[in-house]
Short mmCIF file of C-alpha atoms in Angstrom, two decimals:
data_model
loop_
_atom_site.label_atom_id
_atom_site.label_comp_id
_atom_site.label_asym_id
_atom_site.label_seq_id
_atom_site.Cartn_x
_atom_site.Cartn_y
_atom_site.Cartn_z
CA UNK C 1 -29.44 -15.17 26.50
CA UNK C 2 -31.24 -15.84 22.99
CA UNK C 3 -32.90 -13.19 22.20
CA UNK C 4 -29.58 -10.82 23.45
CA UNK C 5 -28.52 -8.67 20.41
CA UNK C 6 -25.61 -9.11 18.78
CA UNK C 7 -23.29 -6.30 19.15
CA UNK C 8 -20.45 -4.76 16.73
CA UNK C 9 -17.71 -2.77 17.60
CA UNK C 10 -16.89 -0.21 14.86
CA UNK C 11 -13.38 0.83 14.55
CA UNK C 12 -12.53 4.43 13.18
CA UNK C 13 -9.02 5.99 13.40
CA UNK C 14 -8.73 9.02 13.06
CA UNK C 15 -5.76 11.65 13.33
CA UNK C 16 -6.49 15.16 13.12
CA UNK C 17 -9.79 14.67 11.76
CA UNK C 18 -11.57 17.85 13.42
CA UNK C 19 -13.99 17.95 10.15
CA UNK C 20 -14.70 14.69 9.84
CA UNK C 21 -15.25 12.87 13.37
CA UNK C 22 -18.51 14.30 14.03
CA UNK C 23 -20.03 13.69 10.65
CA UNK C 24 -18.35 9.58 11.03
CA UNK C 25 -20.58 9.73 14.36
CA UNK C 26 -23.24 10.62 12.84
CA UNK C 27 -23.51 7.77 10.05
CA UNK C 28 -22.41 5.20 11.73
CA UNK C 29 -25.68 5.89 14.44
CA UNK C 30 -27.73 6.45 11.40
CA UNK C 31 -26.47 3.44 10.10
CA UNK C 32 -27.36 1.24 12.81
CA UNK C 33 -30.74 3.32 12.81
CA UNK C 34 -31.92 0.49 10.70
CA UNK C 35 -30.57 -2.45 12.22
CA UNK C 36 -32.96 -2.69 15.85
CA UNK C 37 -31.85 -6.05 16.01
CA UNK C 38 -27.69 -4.92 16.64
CA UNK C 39 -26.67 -3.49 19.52
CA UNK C 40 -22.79 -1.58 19.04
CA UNK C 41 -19.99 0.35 20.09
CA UNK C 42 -17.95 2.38 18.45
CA UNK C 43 -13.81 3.00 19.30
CA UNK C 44 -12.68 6.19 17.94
CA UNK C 45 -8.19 5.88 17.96
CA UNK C 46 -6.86 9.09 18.30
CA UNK C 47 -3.26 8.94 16.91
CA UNK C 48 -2.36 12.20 19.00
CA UNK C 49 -3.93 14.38 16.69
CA UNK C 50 -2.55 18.04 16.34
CA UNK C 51 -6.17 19.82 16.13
CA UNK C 52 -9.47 19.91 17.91
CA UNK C 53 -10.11 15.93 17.30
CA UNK C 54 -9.29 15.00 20.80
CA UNK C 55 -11.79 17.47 22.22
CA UNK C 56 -14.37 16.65 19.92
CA UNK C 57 -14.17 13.25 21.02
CA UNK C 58 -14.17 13.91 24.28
CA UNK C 59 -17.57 16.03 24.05
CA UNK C 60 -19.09 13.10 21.57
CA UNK C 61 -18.28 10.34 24.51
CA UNK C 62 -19.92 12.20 27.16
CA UNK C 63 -22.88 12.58 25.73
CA UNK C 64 -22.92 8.76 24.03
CA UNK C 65 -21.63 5.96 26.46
CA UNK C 66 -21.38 3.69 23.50
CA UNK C 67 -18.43 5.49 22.15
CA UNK C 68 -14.91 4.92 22.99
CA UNK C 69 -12.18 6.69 22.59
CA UNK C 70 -8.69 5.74 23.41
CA UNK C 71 -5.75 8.52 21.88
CA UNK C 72 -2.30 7.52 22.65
CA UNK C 73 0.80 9.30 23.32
CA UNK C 74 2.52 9.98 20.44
CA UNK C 75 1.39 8.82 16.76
CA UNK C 76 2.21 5.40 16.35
CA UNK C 77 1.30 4.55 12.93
CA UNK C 78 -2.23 3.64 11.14
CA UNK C 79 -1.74 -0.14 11.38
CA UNK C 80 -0.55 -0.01 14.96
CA UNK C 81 -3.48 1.99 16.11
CA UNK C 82 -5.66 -0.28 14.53
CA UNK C 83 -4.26 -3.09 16.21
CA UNK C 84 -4.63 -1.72 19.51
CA UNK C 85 -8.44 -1.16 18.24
CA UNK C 86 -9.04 -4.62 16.94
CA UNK C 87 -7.81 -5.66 20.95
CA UNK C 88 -9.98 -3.27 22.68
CA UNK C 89 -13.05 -4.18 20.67
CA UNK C 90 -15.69 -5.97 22.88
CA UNK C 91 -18.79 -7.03 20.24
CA UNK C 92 -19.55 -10.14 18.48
CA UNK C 93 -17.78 -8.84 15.42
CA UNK C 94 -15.94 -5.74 14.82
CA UNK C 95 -16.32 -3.39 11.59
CA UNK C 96 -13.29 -1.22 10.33
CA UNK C 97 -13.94 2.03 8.70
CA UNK C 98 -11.86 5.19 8.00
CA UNK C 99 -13.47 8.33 9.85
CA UNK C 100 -13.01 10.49 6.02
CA UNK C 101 -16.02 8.27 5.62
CA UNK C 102 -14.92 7.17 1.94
CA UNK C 103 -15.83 4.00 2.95
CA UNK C 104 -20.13 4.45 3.63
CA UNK C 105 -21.09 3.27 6.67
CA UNK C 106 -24.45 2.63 5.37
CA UNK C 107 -23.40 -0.76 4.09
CA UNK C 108 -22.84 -2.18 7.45
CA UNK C 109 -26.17 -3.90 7.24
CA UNK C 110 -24.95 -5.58 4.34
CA UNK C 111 -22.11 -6.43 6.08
CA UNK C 112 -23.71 -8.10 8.82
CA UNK C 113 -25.80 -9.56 7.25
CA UNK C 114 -22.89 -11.36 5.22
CA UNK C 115 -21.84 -11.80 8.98
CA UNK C 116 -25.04 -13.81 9.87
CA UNK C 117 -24.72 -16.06 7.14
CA UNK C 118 -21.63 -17.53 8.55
CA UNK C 119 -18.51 -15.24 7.18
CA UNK C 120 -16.11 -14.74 9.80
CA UNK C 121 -14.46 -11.97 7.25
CA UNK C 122 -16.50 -9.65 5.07
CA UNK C 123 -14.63 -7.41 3.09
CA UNK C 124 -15.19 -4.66 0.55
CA UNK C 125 -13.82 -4.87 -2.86
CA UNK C 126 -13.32 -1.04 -4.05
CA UNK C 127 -15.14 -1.14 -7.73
CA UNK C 128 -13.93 2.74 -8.25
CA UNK C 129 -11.87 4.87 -6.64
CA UNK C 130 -11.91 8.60 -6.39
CA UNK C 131 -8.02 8.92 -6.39
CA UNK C 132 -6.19 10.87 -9.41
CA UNK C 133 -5.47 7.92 -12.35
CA UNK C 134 -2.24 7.58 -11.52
CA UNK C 135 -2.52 7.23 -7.09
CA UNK C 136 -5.26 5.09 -8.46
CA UNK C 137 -2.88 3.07 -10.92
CA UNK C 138 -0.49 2.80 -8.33
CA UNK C 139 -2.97 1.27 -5.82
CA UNK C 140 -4.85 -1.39 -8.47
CA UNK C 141 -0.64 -2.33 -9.59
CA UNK C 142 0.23 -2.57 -5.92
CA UNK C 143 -2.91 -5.13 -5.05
CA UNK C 144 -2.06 -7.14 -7.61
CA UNK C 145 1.93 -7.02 -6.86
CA UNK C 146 1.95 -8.22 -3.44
CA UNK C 147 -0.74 -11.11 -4.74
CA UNK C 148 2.00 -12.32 -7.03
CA UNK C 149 4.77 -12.16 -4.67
CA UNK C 150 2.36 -13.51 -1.16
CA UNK C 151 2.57 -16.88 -0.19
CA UNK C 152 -0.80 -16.07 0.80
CA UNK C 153 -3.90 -15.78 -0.83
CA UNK C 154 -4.91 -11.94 -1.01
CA UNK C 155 -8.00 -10.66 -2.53
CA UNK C 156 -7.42 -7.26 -5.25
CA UNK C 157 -8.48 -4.49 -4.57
CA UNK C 158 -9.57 -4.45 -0.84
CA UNK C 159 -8.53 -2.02 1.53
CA UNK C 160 -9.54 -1.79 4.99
CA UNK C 161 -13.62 -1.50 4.85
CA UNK C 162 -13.84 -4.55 6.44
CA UNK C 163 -15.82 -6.91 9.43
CA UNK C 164 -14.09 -9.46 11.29
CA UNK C 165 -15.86 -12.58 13.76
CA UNK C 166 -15.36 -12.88 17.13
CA UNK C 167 -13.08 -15.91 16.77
CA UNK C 168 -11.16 -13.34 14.61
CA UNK C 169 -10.52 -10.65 17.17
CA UNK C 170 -9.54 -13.67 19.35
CA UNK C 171 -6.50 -13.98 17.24
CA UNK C 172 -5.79 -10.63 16.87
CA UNK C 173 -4.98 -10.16 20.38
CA UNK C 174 -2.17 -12.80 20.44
CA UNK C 175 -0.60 -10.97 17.73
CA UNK C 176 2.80 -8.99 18.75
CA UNK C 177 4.17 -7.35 15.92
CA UNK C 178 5.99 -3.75 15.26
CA UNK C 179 5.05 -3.19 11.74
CA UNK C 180 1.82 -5.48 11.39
CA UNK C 181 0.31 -5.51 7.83
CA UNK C 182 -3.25 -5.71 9.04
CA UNK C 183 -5.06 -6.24 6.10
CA UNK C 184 -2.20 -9.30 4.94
CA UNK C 185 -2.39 -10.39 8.56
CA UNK C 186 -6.65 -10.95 8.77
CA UNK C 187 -6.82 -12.76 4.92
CA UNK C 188 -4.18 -14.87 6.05
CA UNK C 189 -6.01 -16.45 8.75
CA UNK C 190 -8.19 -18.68 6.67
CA UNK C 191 -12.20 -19.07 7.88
CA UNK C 192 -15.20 -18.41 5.79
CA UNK C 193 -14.23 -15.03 3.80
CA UNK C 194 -16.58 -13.11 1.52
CA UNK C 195 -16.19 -9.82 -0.43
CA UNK C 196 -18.72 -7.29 -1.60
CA UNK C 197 -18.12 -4.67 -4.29
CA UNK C 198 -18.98 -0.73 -3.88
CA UNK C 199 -18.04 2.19 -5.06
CA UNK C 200 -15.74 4.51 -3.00
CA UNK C 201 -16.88 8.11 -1.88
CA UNK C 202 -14.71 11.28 -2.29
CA UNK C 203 -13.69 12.78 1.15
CA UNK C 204 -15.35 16.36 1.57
CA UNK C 205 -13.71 17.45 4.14
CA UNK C 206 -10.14 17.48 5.61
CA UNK C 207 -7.00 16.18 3.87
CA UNK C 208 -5.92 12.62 3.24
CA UNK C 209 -3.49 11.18 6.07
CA UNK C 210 -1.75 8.55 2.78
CA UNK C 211 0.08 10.59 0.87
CA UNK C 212 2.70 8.81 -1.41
CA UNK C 213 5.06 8.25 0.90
CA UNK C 214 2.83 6.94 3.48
CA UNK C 215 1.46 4.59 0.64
CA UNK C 216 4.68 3.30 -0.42
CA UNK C 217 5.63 2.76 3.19
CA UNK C 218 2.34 0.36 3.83
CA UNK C 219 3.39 -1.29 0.34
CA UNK C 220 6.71 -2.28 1.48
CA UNK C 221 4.99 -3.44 5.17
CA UNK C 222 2.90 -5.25 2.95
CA UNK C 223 5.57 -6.99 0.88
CA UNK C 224 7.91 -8.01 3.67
CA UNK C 225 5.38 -9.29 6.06
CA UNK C 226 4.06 -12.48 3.46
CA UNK C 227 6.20 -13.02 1.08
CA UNK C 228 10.15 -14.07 1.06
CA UNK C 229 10.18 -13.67 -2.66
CA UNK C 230 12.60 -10.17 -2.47
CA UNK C 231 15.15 -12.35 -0.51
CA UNK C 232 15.00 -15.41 -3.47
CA UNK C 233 15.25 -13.02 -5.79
CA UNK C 234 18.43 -11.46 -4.03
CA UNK C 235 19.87 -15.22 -4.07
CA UNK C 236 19.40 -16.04 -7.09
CA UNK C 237 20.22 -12.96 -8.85
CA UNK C 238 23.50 -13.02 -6.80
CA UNK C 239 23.92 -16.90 -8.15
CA UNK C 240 23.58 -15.93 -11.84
CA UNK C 241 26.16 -13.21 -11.30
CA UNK C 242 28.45 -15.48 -9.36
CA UNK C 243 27.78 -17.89 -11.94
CA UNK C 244 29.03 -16.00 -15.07
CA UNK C 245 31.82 -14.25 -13.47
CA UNK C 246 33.24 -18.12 -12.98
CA UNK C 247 32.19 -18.79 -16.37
CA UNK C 248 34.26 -15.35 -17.72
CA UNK C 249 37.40 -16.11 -15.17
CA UNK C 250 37.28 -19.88 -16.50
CA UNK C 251 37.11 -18.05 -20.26
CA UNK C 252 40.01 -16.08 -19.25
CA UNK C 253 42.33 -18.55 -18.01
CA UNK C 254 41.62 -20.89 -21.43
CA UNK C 255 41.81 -18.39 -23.62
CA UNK C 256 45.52 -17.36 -21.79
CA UNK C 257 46.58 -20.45 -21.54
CA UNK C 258 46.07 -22.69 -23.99
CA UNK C 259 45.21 -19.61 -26.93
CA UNK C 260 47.95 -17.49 -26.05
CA UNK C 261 45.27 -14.78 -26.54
CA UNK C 262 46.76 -11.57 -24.89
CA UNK C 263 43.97 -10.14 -23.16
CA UNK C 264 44.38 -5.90 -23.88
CA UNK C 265 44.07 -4.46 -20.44
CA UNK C 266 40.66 -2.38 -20.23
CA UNK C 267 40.13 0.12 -16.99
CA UNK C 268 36.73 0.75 -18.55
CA UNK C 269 35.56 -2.77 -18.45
CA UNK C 270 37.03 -3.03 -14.94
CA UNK C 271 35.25 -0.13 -13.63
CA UNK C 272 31.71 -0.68 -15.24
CA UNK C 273 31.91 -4.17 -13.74
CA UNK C 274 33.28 -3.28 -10.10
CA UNK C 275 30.49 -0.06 -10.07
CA UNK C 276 28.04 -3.14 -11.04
CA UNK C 277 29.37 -5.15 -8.33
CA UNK C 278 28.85 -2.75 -5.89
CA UNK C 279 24.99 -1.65 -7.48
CA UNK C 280 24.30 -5.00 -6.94
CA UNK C 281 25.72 -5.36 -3.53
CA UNK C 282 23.69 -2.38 -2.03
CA UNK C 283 20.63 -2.85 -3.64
CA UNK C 284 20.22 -6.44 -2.27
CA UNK C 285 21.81 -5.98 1.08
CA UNK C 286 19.32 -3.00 0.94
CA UNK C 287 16.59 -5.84 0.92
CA UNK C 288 17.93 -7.71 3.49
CA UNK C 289 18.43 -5.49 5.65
CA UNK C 290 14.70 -4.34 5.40
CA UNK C 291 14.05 -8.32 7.13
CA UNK C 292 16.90 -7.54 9.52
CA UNK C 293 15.48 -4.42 10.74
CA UNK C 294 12.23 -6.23 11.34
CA UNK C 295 13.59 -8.51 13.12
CA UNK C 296 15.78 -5.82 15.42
CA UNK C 297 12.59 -3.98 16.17
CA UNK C 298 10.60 -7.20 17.25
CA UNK C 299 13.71 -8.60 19.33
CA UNK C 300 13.57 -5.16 21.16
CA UNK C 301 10.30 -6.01 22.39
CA UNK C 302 9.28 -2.32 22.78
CA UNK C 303 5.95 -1.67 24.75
CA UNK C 304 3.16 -1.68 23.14
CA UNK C 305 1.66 1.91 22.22
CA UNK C 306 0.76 3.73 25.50
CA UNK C 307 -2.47 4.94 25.92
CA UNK C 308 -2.94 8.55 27.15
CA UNK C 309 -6.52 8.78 27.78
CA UNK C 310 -8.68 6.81 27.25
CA UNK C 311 -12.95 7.21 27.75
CA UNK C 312 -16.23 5.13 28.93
CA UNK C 313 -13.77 2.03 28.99
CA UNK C 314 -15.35 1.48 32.63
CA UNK C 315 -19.14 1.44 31.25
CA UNK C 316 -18.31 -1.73 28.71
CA UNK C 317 -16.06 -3.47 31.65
CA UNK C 318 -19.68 -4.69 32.93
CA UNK C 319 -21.09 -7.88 32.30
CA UNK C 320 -23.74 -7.15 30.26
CA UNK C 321 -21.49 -6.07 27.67
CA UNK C 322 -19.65 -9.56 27.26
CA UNK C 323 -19.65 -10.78 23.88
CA UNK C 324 -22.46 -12.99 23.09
CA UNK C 325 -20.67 -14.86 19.59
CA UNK C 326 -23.42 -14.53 18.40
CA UNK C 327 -23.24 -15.26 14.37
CA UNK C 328 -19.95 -17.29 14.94
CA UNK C 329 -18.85 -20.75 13.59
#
């Protein structure tokens, strides 16, 4: 079994990515065009894309056994896909890549090479970005947001370019969770990480499946699943406030009693401070009921996303195919 090649399962999601899946084909075996020593796999997720990217896939896997492709029933989400990729992946390692192809397959190599040193994580650290200055303000102030607020330690300015070690996709298949925060989730795991720098490509083809909202959805995923710092802040805020409303009644009762001081009666004051009251109120329980929501959907224990179709799965069930850890600690 020495001189078996390692082999990495590349991960590409893709949802309605007619344009694009043929071209991310296409690099990725160019790509490992110049690594003989690397056998792989790659697992295209079809979110239940709208267009032609199911039937494209379909005509790609039957005339490559080494790709996968596994669309589910309904969309379920980028990071929920992805999980259900990281599971299904059956090489030594596993490399994450977006099928726009912004992130250039031709630094796999690099990646595994990284890999072969002894990294169980390899990650790319986006030096520019090809986003409008403010989408691209928003993500650098986002990065460096949920660093201050995690209880873990999260590199800036990664996304999801990524390869993870066997022993990593080992742990990623214990892990049941509704809204996972994949990216949070793998840095948090500890190991041997390492990051590489490069420069992001502009997609030239299709349109981009993160628009703001999408964006500001992940953030929140992000902030909620590693750090409890929204909830402390919610305390504490709501103990200073509690705080110096004693402090004013206590005022008010000295100031009546042992001043005489006739307090003028002011509906103004009383309003601005009952409208704060309640500002307060819903923002915070806002916050908490983000974690409570969380915790509904988990306790549900909904199935995990169903699987519609799904292709060559039967030609890496053999053997052969096992993983070999080779490159792991």
């Amino acid at each position: 079994m020495a001189d078996k090649k390692p082999l990495i399962s590349v991960l590409v999601p893709a949802f309605n990515e007619e344009a694009n899946v043929r071209r991310a084909y296409a690099a990725i075996v160019d790509a490992f065009g110049e690594m003989p020593g690397y056998g792989y796999e790659i697992i295209f997720t079809d979110n239940h894309s709208s267009d032609r990217t199911f039937q494209i896939l379909q005509e790609i896997a039957r005339e490559d056994r080494r790709v996968r492709v596994i669309r589910f029933s309904r969309n379920v989400g980028y990071q929920r896909s992805l999980l259900v990729a990281y599971k299904a992946a059956t090489g030594d390692c596993a490399v994450q890549i977006d099928c726009d192809l912004q992130d250039p397959p031709n630094r796999i190599p690099q990646m595994a090479a990284l890999w072969r040193q002894g990294h169980q994580v390899v990650y790319g650290i986006r030096r520019s970005l090809t986003d409008d200055w403010f989408t691209a303000f928003l993500r650098r102030a986002f990065y460096r947001c949920i660093n201050a607020l995690s209880e873990d330690d999260l590199p800036l300015n990664v996304g999801e370019f990524r390869l993870v070690d066997r022993r990593i996709l080992d742990e990623l298949r214990r892990v049941d969770d509704t809204s996972p925060y994949l990216r949070g989730l793998i840095s948090a795991m500890g190991f041997s990480q390492i990051g590489f720098e490069y420069d992001r490509e502009a997609r030239v083809a299709g349109e981009s499946k993160f628009p703001f909202r999408a964006m500001f959805s992940l953030a929140v995923d992000g902030i909620l699943n590693h750090s409890l710092t929204p909830l402390r802040i919610a305390s504490m805020t709501s103990l200073i406030m509690g705080t110096a409303t004693f402090l004013l009644l206590i005022g008010y009762v000295i100031g009546k009693l042992v001043f005489g001081q006739e307090w003028p009666a002011g509906f103004a004051t009383t309003t601005i401070l009952i409208l704060l009251s309640i500002t307060l109120n819903a923002i915070f329980l806002g916050i908490i009921g983000e974690y409570i929501g969380r915790i509904f959907m988990q306790s549900k224990r909904r199935p995990t996303p169903i699987i519609e179709a799904s292709l060559n799965d039967e030609f890496h069930s053999q053997p052969e195919h096992a993983p070999s850890r080779v490159g792991s600690a």
